[in-house]
Short mmCIF file of N, CA, C and O in Angstrom, two decimals:
data_model
loop_
_atom_site.label_atom_id
_atom_site.label_comp_id
_atom_site.label_asym_id
_atom_site.label_seq_id
_atom_site.Cartn_x
_atom_site.Cartn_y
_atom_site.Cartn_z
N MET A 219 22.34 8.10 -21.50
CA MET A 219 21.25 7.46 -22.17
C MET A 219 20.87 6.18 -21.41
O MET A 219 21.73 5.42 -20.99
N ARG A 220 19.60 5.97 -21.24
CA ARG A 220 19.11 4.79 -20.53
C ARG A 220 19.11 3.56 -21.42
O ARG A 220 18.77 3.65 -22.60
N PRO A 221 19.46 2.41 -20.82
CA PRO A 221 19.34 1.18 -21.61
C PRO A 221 17.87 0.83 -21.82
O PRO A 221 17.01 1.23 -21.03
N PRO A 222 17.55 0.11 -22.87
CA PRO A 222 16.14 -0.25 -23.09
C PRO A 222 15.64 -1.15 -21.96
O PRO A 222 16.40 -1.95 -21.41
N PRO A 223 14.37 -1.00 -21.60
CA PRO A 223 13.85 -1.82 -20.50
C PRO A 223 13.83 -3.30 -20.88
O PRO A 223 13.56 -3.66 -22.03
N GLN A 224 14.16 -4.13 -19.90
CA GLN A 224 14.16 -5.56 -20.13
C GLN A 224 12.72 -6.07 -20.07
O GLN A 224 11.87 -5.47 -19.41
N PRO A 225 12.44 -7.17 -20.73
CA PRO A 225 11.09 -7.73 -20.66
C PRO A 225 10.79 -8.23 -19.25
O PRO A 225 11.69 -8.60 -18.51
N ILE A 226 9.53 -8.20 -18.91
CA ILE A 226 9.11 -8.69 -17.59
C ILE A 226 9.07 -10.21 -17.64
O ILE A 226 8.35 -10.80 -18.45
N ARG A 227 9.86 -10.85 -16.79
CA ARG A 227 9.94 -12.31 -16.77
C ARG A 227 8.85 -12.87 -15.85
O ARG A 227 8.68 -12.43 -14.71
N THR A 228 8.13 -13.85 -16.34
CA THR A 228 7.04 -14.46 -15.58
C THR A 228 7.55 -15.12 -14.31
O THR A 228 6.92 -15.02 -13.25
N GLY A 229 8.69 -15.78 -14.38
CA GLY A 229 9.26 -16.43 -13.20
C GLY A 229 9.58 -15.44 -12.10
O GLY A 229 9.39 -15.73 -10.91
N ALA A 230 10.06 -14.26 -12.48
CA ALA A 230 10.38 -13.24 -11.49
C ALA A 230 9.10 -12.70 -10.83
O ALA A 230 9.08 -12.43 -9.63
N VAL A 231 8.04 -12.57 -11.61
CA VAL A 231 6.76 -12.11 -11.05
C VAL A 231 6.27 -13.13 -10.02
O VAL A 231 5.87 -12.77 -8.90
N TRP A 232 6.31 -14.42 -10.37
CA TRP A 232 5.86 -15.46 -9.44
C TRP A 232 6.75 -15.51 -8.20
O TRP A 232 6.26 -15.77 -7.09
N ALA A 233 8.05 -15.28 -8.37
CA ALA A 233 8.95 -15.25 -7.21
C ALA A 233 8.59 -14.10 -6.28
O ALA A 233 8.57 -14.25 -5.05
N GLY A 234 8.28 -12.94 -6.84
CA GLY A 234 7.87 -11.79 -6.02
C GLY A 234 6.57 -12.05 -5.30
O GLY A 234 6.42 -11.70 -4.11
N ILE A 235 5.62 -12.68 -5.99
CA ILE A 235 4.34 -13.02 -5.35
C ILE A 235 4.59 -13.98 -4.18
O ILE A 235 4.06 -13.81 -3.09
N GLY A 236 5.43 -14.98 -4.41
CA GLY A 236 5.74 -15.94 -3.36
C GLY A 236 6.43 -15.30 -2.16
O GLY A 236 6.12 -15.61 -1.01
N LEU A 237 7.36 -14.38 -2.42
CA LEU A 237 8.05 -13.71 -1.33
C LEU A 237 7.09 -12.86 -0.49
O LEU A 237 7.16 -12.85 0.74
N ALA A 238 6.19 -12.15 -1.15
CA ALA A 238 5.24 -11.31 -0.42
C ALA A 238 4.27 -12.17 0.38
O ALA A 238 3.95 -11.85 1.53
N LEU A 239 3.81 -13.27 -0.20
CA LEU A 239 2.91 -14.17 0.53
C LEU A 239 3.64 -14.81 1.71
O LEU A 239 3.05 -15.00 2.78
N LEU A 240 4.91 -15.12 1.53
CA LEU A 240 5.71 -15.64 2.65
C LEU A 240 5.81 -14.61 3.76
O LEU A 240 5.75 -14.95 4.95
N GLY A 241 5.94 -13.34 3.39
CA GLY A 241 5.95 -12.27 4.39
C GLY A 241 4.65 -12.22 5.17
O GLY A 241 4.64 -12.04 6.40
N HIS A 242 3.52 -12.39 4.48
CA HIS A 242 2.22 -12.42 5.16
C HIS A 242 2.14 -13.60 6.12
O HIS A 242 1.66 -13.46 7.25
N LEU A 243 2.61 -14.76 5.68
CA LEU A 243 2.57 -15.94 6.55
C LEU A 243 3.48 -15.77 7.77
O LEU A 243 3.14 -16.21 8.87
N MET A 244 4.62 -15.11 7.59
CA MET A 244 5.49 -14.85 8.72
C MET A 244 4.83 -13.90 9.71
O MET A 244 4.93 -14.10 10.92
N CYS A 245 4.15 -12.88 9.21
CA CYS A 245 3.42 -11.96 10.11
C CYS A 245 2.35 -12.72 10.88
O CYS A 245 2.19 -12.52 12.09
N ALA A 246 1.62 -13.59 10.19
CA ALA A 246 0.57 -14.36 10.85
C ALA A 246 1.17 -15.30 11.90
O ALA A 246 0.61 -15.46 12.99
N GLY A 247 2.31 -15.91 11.59
CA GLY A 247 2.97 -16.78 12.56
C GLY A 247 3.44 -16.02 13.78
O GLY A 247 3.31 -16.51 14.92
N LEU A 248 3.98 -14.83 13.59
CA LEU A 248 4.41 -14.03 14.73
C LEU A 248 3.23 -13.60 15.59
O LEU A 248 3.31 -13.58 16.82
N VAL A 249 2.12 -13.25 14.95
CA VAL A 249 0.92 -12.88 15.70
C VAL A 249 0.39 -14.08 16.47
O VAL A 249 0.00 -13.95 17.64
N ALA A 250 0.38 -15.25 15.83
CA ALA A 250 -0.08 -16.46 16.53
C ALA A 250 0.79 -16.76 17.74
O ALA A 250 0.30 -17.12 18.80
N ALA A 251 2.10 -16.58 17.60
CA ALA A 251 3.01 -16.80 18.73
C ALA A 251 2.75 -15.78 19.84
O ALA A 251 2.79 -16.11 21.03
N ALA A 252 2.47 -14.54 19.45
CA ALA A 252 2.19 -13.51 20.46
C ALA A 252 0.88 -13.81 21.20
O ALA A 252 0.79 -13.62 22.41
N ILE A 253 -0.12 -14.29 20.48
CA ILE A 253 -1.39 -14.63 21.11
C ILE A 253 -1.20 -15.81 22.06
O ILE A 253 -1.72 -15.81 23.18
N TRP A 254 -0.45 -16.79 21.63
CA TRP A 254 -0.22 -17.97 22.45
C TRP A 254 0.49 -17.59 23.75
O TRP A 254 0.19 -18.10 24.81
N GLY A 255 1.42 -16.64 23.69
CA GLY A 255 2.15 -16.22 24.87
C GLY A 255 1.47 -15.13 25.67
O GLY A 255 1.86 -14.86 26.81
N ALA A 256 0.42 -14.51 25.12
CA ALA A 256 -0.19 -13.36 25.79
C ALA A 256 -1.19 -13.77 26.86
O ALA A 256 -1.42 -13.01 27.80
N GLY A 257 -1.82 -14.90 26.72
CA GLY A 257 -2.81 -15.32 27.72
C GLY A 257 -4.05 -14.44 27.68
O GLY A 257 -4.80 -14.45 26.71
N ASP A 258 -4.27 -13.66 28.74
CA ASP A 258 -5.48 -12.85 28.85
C ASP A 258 -5.48 -11.64 27.91
O ASP A 258 -6.54 -11.14 27.56
N ALA A 259 -4.33 -11.18 27.50
CA ALA A 259 -4.26 -10.00 26.64
C ALA A 259 -4.22 -10.38 25.16
O ALA A 259 -3.65 -9.69 24.35
N ALA A 260 -4.84 -11.49 24.82
CA ALA A 260 -4.77 -12.01 23.45
C ALA A 260 -5.40 -11.06 22.44
O ALA A 260 -4.90 -10.93 21.32
N ASP A 261 -6.49 -10.39 22.80
CA ASP A 261 -7.13 -9.47 21.85
C ASP A 261 -6.20 -8.32 21.48
O ASP A 261 -6.09 -7.95 20.32
N GLN A 262 -5.52 -7.76 22.48
CA GLN A 262 -4.60 -6.65 22.21
C GLN A 262 -3.41 -7.14 21.39
O GLN A 262 -2.94 -6.45 20.49
N ALA A 263 -2.92 -8.33 21.68
CA ALA A 263 -1.80 -8.88 20.92
C ALA A 263 -2.21 -9.13 19.48
O ALA A 263 -1.43 -8.89 18.55
N LEU A 264 -3.43 -9.60 19.26
CA LEU A 264 -3.91 -9.88 17.91
C LEU A 264 -3.99 -8.61 17.09
O LEU A 264 -3.44 -8.53 15.99
N ILE A 265 -4.64 -7.60 17.63
CA ILE A 265 -4.82 -6.35 16.88
C ILE A 265 -3.49 -5.63 16.69
O ILE A 265 -3.12 -5.23 15.58
N GLY A 266 -2.73 -5.46 17.76
CA GLY A 266 -1.46 -4.75 17.67
C GLY A 266 -0.45 -5.46 16.80
O GLY A 266 0.23 -4.85 15.97
N GLY A 267 -0.34 -6.77 16.97
CA GLY A 267 0.62 -7.54 16.18
C GLY A 267 0.27 -7.56 14.71
O GLY A 267 1.14 -7.47 13.85
N SER A 268 -1.01 -7.70 14.41
CA SER A 268 -1.44 -7.73 13.00
C SER A 268 -1.15 -6.40 12.31
O SER A 268 -0.60 -6.37 11.22
N LEU A 269 -1.55 -5.32 12.97
CA LEU A 269 -1.35 -4.01 12.35
C LEU A 269 0.12 -3.66 12.20
O LEU A 269 0.55 -3.20 11.14
N LEU A 270 0.89 -3.90 13.24
CA LEU A 270 2.31 -3.57 13.18
C LEU A 270 3.03 -4.44 12.14
O LEU A 270 3.82 -3.94 11.34
N GLY A 271 2.72 -5.73 12.13
CA GLY A 271 3.35 -6.61 11.16
C GLY A 271 3.01 -6.22 9.73
O GLY A 271 3.88 -6.22 8.85
N GLN A 272 1.76 -5.88 9.48
CA GLN A 272 1.36 -5.49 8.13
C GLN A 272 1.95 -4.14 7.72
O GLN A 272 2.29 -3.94 6.55
N LEU A 273 2.09 -3.23 8.66
CA LEU A 273 2.73 -1.95 8.34
C LEU A 273 4.20 -2.14 7.98
O LEU A 273 4.69 -1.53 7.03
N VAL A 274 4.89 -2.98 8.74
CA VAL A 274 6.29 -3.25 8.43
C VAL A 274 6.42 -3.96 7.08
O VAL A 274 7.29 -3.62 6.27
N LEU A 275 5.55 -4.94 6.85
CA LEU A 275 5.58 -5.65 5.57
C LEU A 275 5.27 -4.70 4.41
O LEU A 275 5.92 -4.75 3.36
N PHE A 276 4.29 -3.81 4.59
CA PHE A 276 3.94 -2.84 3.56
C PHE A 276 5.14 -1.95 3.24
O PHE A 276 5.47 -1.73 2.07
N ALA A 277 5.81 -1.43 4.28
CA ALA A 277 6.96 -0.56 4.05
C ALA A 277 8.08 -1.30 3.33
O ALA A 277 8.71 -0.76 2.42
N ALA A 278 8.30 -2.56 3.72
CA ALA A 278 9.36 -3.34 3.07
C ALA A 278 9.02 -3.62 1.61
O ALA A 278 9.90 -3.52 0.74
N VAL A 279 7.77 -3.96 1.33
CA VAL A 279 7.37 -4.26 -0.05
C VAL A 279 7.44 -3.01 -0.92
O VAL A 279 7.93 -3.06 -2.05
N VAL A 280 6.96 -1.88 -0.40
CA VAL A 280 7.00 -0.64 -1.19
C VAL A 280 8.45 -0.24 -1.47
O VAL A 280 8.80 0.10 -2.61
N ALA A 281 9.31 -0.30 -0.44
CA ALA A 281 10.71 0.09 -0.64
C ALA A 281 11.40 -0.86 -1.62
O ALA A 281 12.02 -0.42 -2.60
N ALA A 282 11.32 -2.16 -1.35
CA ALA A 282 12.02 -3.13 -2.21
C ALA A 282 11.43 -3.16 -3.61
O ALA A 282 12.17 -3.19 -4.61
N GLY A 283 10.10 -3.15 -3.72
CA GLY A 283 9.46 -3.19 -5.03
C GLY A 283 9.79 -1.98 -5.88
O GLY A 283 10.08 -2.11 -7.08
N THR A 284 9.79 -0.81 -5.27
CA THR A 284 10.10 0.41 -6.01
C THR A 284 11.55 0.40 -6.47
O THR A 284 11.85 0.74 -7.63
N VAL A 285 12.47 0.02 -5.58
CA VAL A 285 13.88 -0.03 -5.96
C VAL A 285 14.10 -1.03 -7.08
O VAL A 285 14.82 -0.75 -8.05
N LEU A 286 13.47 -2.19 -6.99
CA LEU A 286 13.64 -3.20 -8.02
C LEU A 286 13.10 -2.73 -9.37
O LEU A 286 13.73 -2.95 -10.41
N ILE A 287 11.95 -2.09 -9.35
CA ILE A 287 11.37 -1.59 -10.61
C ILE A 287 12.26 -0.52 -11.22
O ILE A 287 12.53 -0.52 -12.42
N VAL A 288 12.76 0.40 -10.39
CA VAL A 288 13.61 1.48 -10.90
C VAL A 288 14.95 0.93 -11.41
O VAL A 288 15.46 1.38 -12.44
N LYS A 289 15.50 -0.08 -10.73
CA LYS A 289 16.79 -0.65 -11.13
C LYS A 289 16.67 -1.55 -12.36
O LYS A 289 17.68 -1.93 -12.93
N GLY A 290 15.46 -1.93 -12.75
CA GLY A 290 15.30 -2.70 -13.97
C GLY A 290 14.73 -4.09 -13.80
O GLY A 290 14.39 -4.72 -14.78
N ASP A 291 14.62 -4.60 -12.56
CA ASP A 291 14.03 -5.93 -12.36
C ASP A 291 12.53 -5.74 -12.11
O ASP A 291 12.03 -5.92 -11.00
N ARG A 292 11.83 -5.39 -13.16
CA ARG A 292 10.41 -5.05 -13.02
C ARG A 292 9.56 -6.24 -12.63
O ARG A 292 8.58 -6.09 -11.91
N GLY A 293 9.92 -7.43 -13.06
CA GLY A 293 9.12 -8.61 -12.75
C GLY A 293 9.04 -8.88 -11.26
O GLY A 293 7.96 -9.09 -10.70
N LEU A 294 10.18 -8.86 -10.58
CA LEU A 294 10.21 -9.12 -9.15
C LEU A 294 9.51 -8.01 -8.38
O LEU A 294 8.76 -8.27 -7.44
N GLY A 295 9.72 -6.77 -8.79
CA GLY A 295 9.07 -5.64 -8.12
C GLY A 295 7.56 -5.68 -8.25
O GLY A 295 6.83 -5.51 -7.27
N ILE A 296 7.09 -5.94 -9.45
CA ILE A 296 5.64 -6.04 -9.68
C ILE A 296 5.07 -7.24 -8.92
O ILE A 296 3.99 -7.16 -8.33
N GLY A 297 5.80 -8.34 -8.90
CA GLY A 297 5.36 -9.52 -8.17
C GLY A 297 5.21 -9.25 -6.67
O GLY A 297 4.28 -9.75 -6.04
N LEU A 298 6.13 -8.47 -6.11
CA LEU A 298 6.01 -8.11 -4.69
C LEU A 298 4.71 -7.35 -4.42
O LEU A 298 4.00 -7.63 -3.46
N PHE A 299 4.42 -6.39 -5.28
CA PHE A 299 3.19 -5.61 -5.10
C PHE A 299 1.94 -6.49 -5.25
O PHE A 299 1.00 -6.38 -4.46
N ILE A 300 1.93 -7.34 -6.25
CA ILE A 300 0.78 -8.23 -6.46
C ILE A 300 0.62 -9.19 -5.29
O ILE A 300 -0.48 -9.40 -4.78
N GLY A 301 1.72 -9.77 -4.84
CA GLY A 301 1.67 -10.71 -3.72
C GLY A 301 1.22 -10.07 -2.43
O GLY A 301 0.46 -10.67 -1.66
N TRP A 302 1.66 -8.84 -2.17
CA TRP A 302 1.24 -8.16 -0.95
C TRP A 302 -0.27 -7.89 -0.99
O TRP A 302 -0.97 -8.17 -0.01
N ALA A 303 -0.75 -7.39 -2.10
CA ALA A 303 -2.19 -7.09 -2.20
C ALA A 303 -3.03 -8.37 -2.14
O ALA A 303 -4.06 -8.41 -1.46
N THR A 304 -2.58 -9.42 -2.80
CA THR A 304 -3.30 -10.69 -2.77
C THR A 304 -3.34 -11.26 -1.37
O THR A 304 -4.39 -11.71 -0.89
N GLY A 305 -2.21 -11.24 -0.69
CA GLY A 305 -2.15 -11.75 0.68
C GLY A 305 -3.01 -10.95 1.63
O GLY A 305 -3.59 -11.50 2.56
N LEU A 306 -3.08 -9.65 1.41
CA LEU A 306 -3.90 -8.80 2.27
C LEU A 306 -5.38 -9.16 2.15
O LEU A 306 -6.13 -9.05 3.11
N ILE A 307 -5.80 -9.62 0.99
CA ILE A 307 -7.19 -10.01 0.78
C ILE A 307 -7.43 -11.46 1.19
O ILE A 307 -8.41 -11.78 1.86
N VAL A 308 -6.54 -12.36 0.81
CA VAL A 308 -6.76 -13.80 0.99
C VAL A 308 -6.50 -14.26 2.42
O VAL A 308 -7.26 -15.07 2.96
N LEU A 309 -5.45 -13.76 3.07
CA LEU A 309 -5.08 -14.25 4.40
C LEU A 309 -6.19 -14.07 5.44
O LEU A 309 -6.48 -15.00 6.19
N PRO A 310 -6.88 -12.92 5.51
CA PRO A 310 -7.99 -12.82 6.47
C PRO A 310 -9.13 -13.79 6.16
O PRO A 310 -9.75 -14.32 7.08
N LEU A 311 -9.39 -14.03 4.90
CA LEU A 311 -10.45 -14.97 4.54
C LEU A 311 -10.09 -16.39 4.98
O LEU A 311 -10.94 -17.13 5.49
N VAL A 312 -8.83 -16.76 4.79
CA VAL A 312 -8.37 -18.08 5.23
C VAL A 312 -8.44 -18.18 6.75
O VAL A 312 -8.89 -19.19 7.30
N GLY A 313 -8.04 -17.14 7.44
CA GLY A 313 -8.11 -17.13 8.90
C GLY A 313 -9.53 -17.23 9.40
O GLY A 313 -9.82 -17.96 10.36
N PHE A 314 -10.45 -16.52 8.76
CA PHE A 314 -11.85 -16.58 9.15
C PHE A 314 -12.41 -17.99 8.92
O PHE A 314 -13.10 -18.54 9.77
N GLY A 315 -12.08 -18.58 7.77
CA GLY A 315 -12.54 -19.94 7.50
C GLY A 315 -11.98 -20.94 8.49
O GLY A 315 -12.68 -21.87 8.93
N LEU A 316 -10.72 -20.75 8.88
CA LEU A 316 -10.11 -21.63 9.87
C LEU A 316 -10.80 -21.49 11.23
O LEU A 316 -11.06 -22.50 11.91
N CYS A 317 -11.12 -20.27 11.61
CA CYS A 317 -11.83 -20.04 12.88
C CYS A 317 -13.21 -20.70 12.85
O CYS A 317 -13.63 -21.33 13.83
N VAL A 318 -13.94 -20.55 11.75
CA VAL A 318 -15.26 -21.16 11.63
C VAL A 318 -15.14 -22.69 11.71
O VAL A 318 -15.96 -23.36 12.38
N ALA A 319 -14.15 -23.24 11.04
CA ALA A 319 -13.96 -24.70 11.07
C ALA A 319 -13.63 -25.18 12.48
O ALA A 319 -14.15 -26.22 12.92
N LEU A 320 -12.81 -24.45 13.20
CA LEU A 320 -12.45 -24.84 14.56
C LEU A 320 -13.63 -24.72 15.51
O LEU A 320 -13.82 -25.58 16.39
N ILE A 321 -14.43 -23.69 15.34
CA ILE A 321 -15.60 -23.51 16.22
C ILE A 321 -16.63 -24.59 15.96
O ILE A 321 -17.21 -25.16 16.88
N SER A 322 -16.90 -24.90 14.69
CA SER A 322 -17.91 -25.90 14.39
C SER A 322 -17.43 -27.32 14.72
O SER A 322 -18.23 -28.21 14.93
N ALA A 323 -16.13 -27.52 14.81
CA ALA A 323 -15.60 -28.83 15.18
C ALA A 323 -15.69 -29.08 16.68
O ALA A 323 -15.68 -30.23 17.12
N SER A 324 -15.78 -28.02 17.46
CA SER A 324 -15.82 -28.22 18.92
C SER A 324 -17.22 -28.27 19.47
O SER A 324 -18.20 -28.19 18.87
#
């Protein structure tokens, strides 16, 4: 017999969101480092690094989030999914705004 499901804790959801957003920021930092070191091949490093980093992050979030939800820590698992989706939408917008600000400042 299964134990009754525990309530979803708000703190755990926020922790999952924070962890997923941190994963997005780490991917962006790794891509920025690759671009800085790539020189002339910066376009290829940007596209390849972004896609590969996001695919790895997606696989990690799906695996960890699913295991957490099945094991009973639904708040953290749901937070990971929410944070990954939010970061996927917000991070490119922030990057675009940063690029526009840098171009207009020069």
